[in-house]
Every structure is written in C-alpha cells, then in structure tokens.
C-alpha cells in the first residue's frame, strides 16, 4: 500500500500545472533508484550508476531516461506526460523478446519495449547486437541513435593482489534466469574435473531450476558453492575468488557481469553469440561456437565449453592481463558517464 501511496502522490504533483525551469533533471521512470551498496542487477545497476552522477528527479524532470530492462509500470502515462511537456525521452536499449526464450510470450514481452523505443528522441543501443535484434523485433528507432556499450568502474573492479589458491575456480556470475544456464555450467564443470580434479564452481545469484539431480548424477556437490545474490559493493570480492568466468547465456546483448569479471582479471569462456563477442573479442577469453538463431536457444555442448576452459587455463596469465587491459581501454565508467552528460546537455531544455 505504501508503494501505491507514493505513486498517487507523485502523479498528483506530475499533473499539477506549473512552468518548468530549464536544466538537466533526469527521471528514470521510478520513484526511487537503489542507493550504492543496495542490491541492483541488470538495468537497475546501470541506472544506479547514472543516478550517482545525475540524481533521480521523479517529478520536476526535464529529461526522461528509460532503461528497457527496468521499465516503469506506468510507462504509457509517463510518456504522455513527457510529450505534453515537451520533455525529451532517451532510451537505453538492451535486449528483446525472441522465440528462443520468450516463446509464445514474445509479442507480450516486446510490447512495452516497442512503446518506449518508438517514443524515444534518442536511443542508446548497448551493442551492435542490441541494435540488430531491436530492428528485427521492435522496428527502427524514429529519432537519433548510437551504440554505447555498458561500462564498469575499473577503479572498484580490480584484480586480486594474489591469484586464488587451489582450484582452478570458475565463476558463474549474475542471475541464472534460464534453466539451461546453470545446468550447462554444472555439466561443463563435470568435464573440467576430468582434467582438473580440484576444480570448483562458484554460482552467483538466483536460479530457476533445481540443481540437485545434476549434482548427484555427477557426484559434484562438494565442488560447487552457491553464493546467492550479492550487491555491487560485494561483487569485486566475489570475482577475486575465481580464476575464470564461465558465462553460459546465449545471445546476451551486453552483459555487465562479463565486463566486471574482465576488469578483475578474469578471462571469459562463453557461447559465441550476442553482444558478448563484442566485449570479449579474442584477447579477453574464448567464445565457443554454437547454433546461433532466434528461433531457439541452443548453447554449446558442455564438452566444448570444458575444452575452452582448459585452453584458457593453459595460458591464464596472458588472458587475465589482456582481459583487464581491454576493459580499461574500452569500457571504463568515466567515458560512459561523460557521453551521457553530452547527450543530456544536447537534449535537455536550456
């Protein structure tokens, strides 16, 4: 009830007549953005970073910034208010619904994404893959657009002073919101253990399937640790506990977890599809080929992932240094924030 009360009060102020002063005051479409240190994931984490530099102004805003993975429930009326007041809309476009994961809900998933995109004065696509998949499933952006990959604070996400003892230790980070992502990692671990009997897998976030049968079938319960969800402040220490990131999601548009891991010196083994290829390239890890289609999600075989893990481990020092260097040079947070400042100054009323 408290949430509805806040929403009612906000809308009473939004609809009140009055003249707006100029300047950059950004609304992210929500009454509140998580504070630094609070739990945030995906699109929420990006808005959290922006809100530190450009605080959330849910009522008296001069620019509406919408992250398509964290769209507000009242999206339609918010767009109406922005249009009524002549307030520009900037959309940060990540992924889309496609049949491989959304199935019969594809149109339902894409409906609000399309509404936001078609209302935008400017669209920030998180990767070239985000742009191409959005064009297919949502349509062309009516205004201006650019590709701006996600970014990471490379002063906060840094390598460990000393490499973790034992192992090798693999990390499956973020949330495992599709069943195959966890099961594939466990199957790959079972193969890795054949060459590296002391290997261990850390599993982060929430998951949607019971890992018990796979753990028991391979007898690997003692080789897996489930960490649960963690905050951005806790994340660097999580990464520093591992040697390598095993990222199992196919067609991932622009996974920040990959950038965070690389910034901490973790090479990445991943399905070679989506925007992950743009982030990792050849120097940051190994992408494993697999059938790449929007009609179904068909990840690589666990044996192929395990082979890639073995190849990275055989040249770990080089891959680790290259992963860190690539993120520092191309995906640091400050240039990303500065580009947002330029966009906001270009579009916000003066």
Tab-separated table of N, CA, C and O in Angstrom, residues 159 243 261-267 283-284 312 315-326:
chain	number	residue	atom	x	y	z
A	159	UNK	N	41.865	-6.512	-10.184
A	159	UNK	CA	42.310	-7.891	-9.908
A	159	UNK	C	42.730	-8.071	-8.448
A	159	UNK	O	43.079	-7.120	-7.752
A	243	UNK	N	39.279	-17.757	-10.877
A	243	UNK	CA	40.296	-17.623	-11.926
A	243	UNK	C	39.685	-17.284	-13.287
A	243	UNK	O	40.378	-16.740	-14.148
A	261	UNK	N	33.930	-8.947	-14.556
A	261	UNK	CA	34.873	-10.048	-14.390
A	261	UNK	C	36.201	-9.738	-15.087
A	261	UNK	O	37.288	-9.922	-14.507
A	262	UNK	N	36.128	-9.260	-16.320
A	262	UNK	CA	37.349	-8.943	-17.053
A	262	UNK	C	38.148	-7.848	-16.352
A	262	UNK	O	39.381	-7.890	-16.314
A	263	UNK	N	37.438	-6.852	-15.793
A	263	UNK	CA	38.125	-5.787	-15.065
A	263	UNK	C	38.887	-6.338	-13.871
A	263	UNK	O	39.910	-5.783	-13.457
A	264	UNK	N	38.393	-7.443	-13.300
A	264	UNK	CA	39.063	-8.094	-12.173
A	264	UNK	C	40.080	-9.128	-12.630
A	264	UNK	O	40.599	-9.902	-11.802
A	265	UNK	N	40.357	-9.147	-13.931
A	265	UNK	CA	41.380	-10.042	-14.455
A	265	UNK	C	40.909	-11.445	-14.735
A	265	UNK	O	41.736	-12.351	-14.876
A	266	UNK	N	39.586	-11.653	-14.843
A	266	UNK	CA	39.063	-12.983	-15.156
A	266	UNK	C	38.791	-13.100	-16.645
A	266	UNK	O	37.947	-12.365	-17.189
A	267	UNK	N	39.463	-13.997	-17.356
A	267	UNK	CA	39.075	-14.277	-18.733
A	267	UNK	C	37.688	-14.909	-18.753
A	267	UNK	O	37.195	-15.399	-17.727
A	283	UNK	N	41.032	-11.366	-27.250
A	283	UNK	CA	42.028	-11.269	-26.191
A	283	UNK	C	41.477	-11.523	-24.789
A	283	UNK	O	42.216	-11.852	-23.869
A	284	UNK	N	40.157	-11.386	-24.600
A	284	UNK	CA	39.607	-11.484	-23.253
A	284	UNK	C	39.118	-12.863	-22.859
A	284	UNK	O	38.617	-13.027	-21.728
A	312	UNK	N	42.044	-21.812	-21.911
A	312	UNK	CA	42.286	-20.554	-21.205
A	312	UNK	C	43.194	-20.783	-20.001
A	312	UNK	O	44.134	-20.019	-19.750
A	315	UNK	N	46.900	-20.823	-20.551
A	315	UNK	CA	47.561	-19.538	-20.836
A	315	UNK	C	46.911	-18.447	-19.978
A	315	UNK	O	46.628	-17.364	-20.453
A	316	UNK	N	46.670	-18.780	-18.707
A	316	UNK	CA	45.845	-17.932	-17.852
A	316	UNK	C	46.438	-16.550	-17.630
A	316	UNK	O	45.709	-15.549	-17.670
A	317	UNK	N	47.724	-16.442	-17.397
A	317	UNK	CA	48.331	-15.141	-17.098
A	317	UNK	C	48.137	-14.166	-18.255
A	317	UNK	O	47.805	-12.993	-18.050
A	318	UNK	N	48.339	-14.639	-19.474
A	318	UNK	CA	48.178	-13.751	-20.638
A	318	UNK	C	46.727	-13.337	-20.813
A	318	UNK	O	46.424	-12.157	-21.012
A	319	UNK	N	45.819	-14.303	-20.733
A	319	UNK	CA	44.404	-13.977	-20.887
A	319	UNK	C	43.930	-13.016	-19.796
A	319	UNK	O	43.151	-12.092	-20.045
A	320	UNK	N	44.394	-13.233	-18.582
A	320	UNK	CA	43.975	-12.390	-17.469
A	320	UNK	C	44.421	-10.944	-17.678
A	320	UNK	O	43.621	-10.006	-17.510
A	321	UNK	N	45.673	-10.751	-18.046
A	321	UNK	CA	46.186	-9.394	-18.279
A	321	UNK	C	45.469	-8.735	-19.455
A	321	UNK	O	45.119	-7.544	-19.404
A	322	UNK	N	45.220	-9.488	-20.514
A	322	UNK	CA	44.559	-8.927	-21.694
A	322	UNK	C	43.108	-8.563	-21.409
A	322	UNK	O	42.604	-7.547	-21.906
A	323	UNK	N	42.435	-9.377	-20.589
A	323	UNK	CA	41.041	-9.077	-20.237
A	323	UNK	C	40.962	-7.760	-19.488
A	323	UNK	O	40.127	-6.898	-19.788
A	324	UNK	N	41.817	-7.594	-18.516
A	324	UNK	CA	41.841	-6.347	-17.738
A	324	UNK	C	42.162	-5.153	-18.639
A	324	UNK	O	41.485	-4.115	-18.576
A	325	UNK	N	43.179	-5.265	-19.460
A	325	UNK	CA	43.581	-4.153	-20.334
A	325	UNK	C	42.461	-3.759	-21.284
A	325	UNK	O	42.227	-2.566	-21.522
A	326	UNK	N	41.765	-4.733	-21.826
A	326	UNK	CA	40.696	-4.433	-22.783
A	326	UNK	C	39.582	-3.614	-22.131
A	326	UNK	O	39.085	-2.651	-22.724
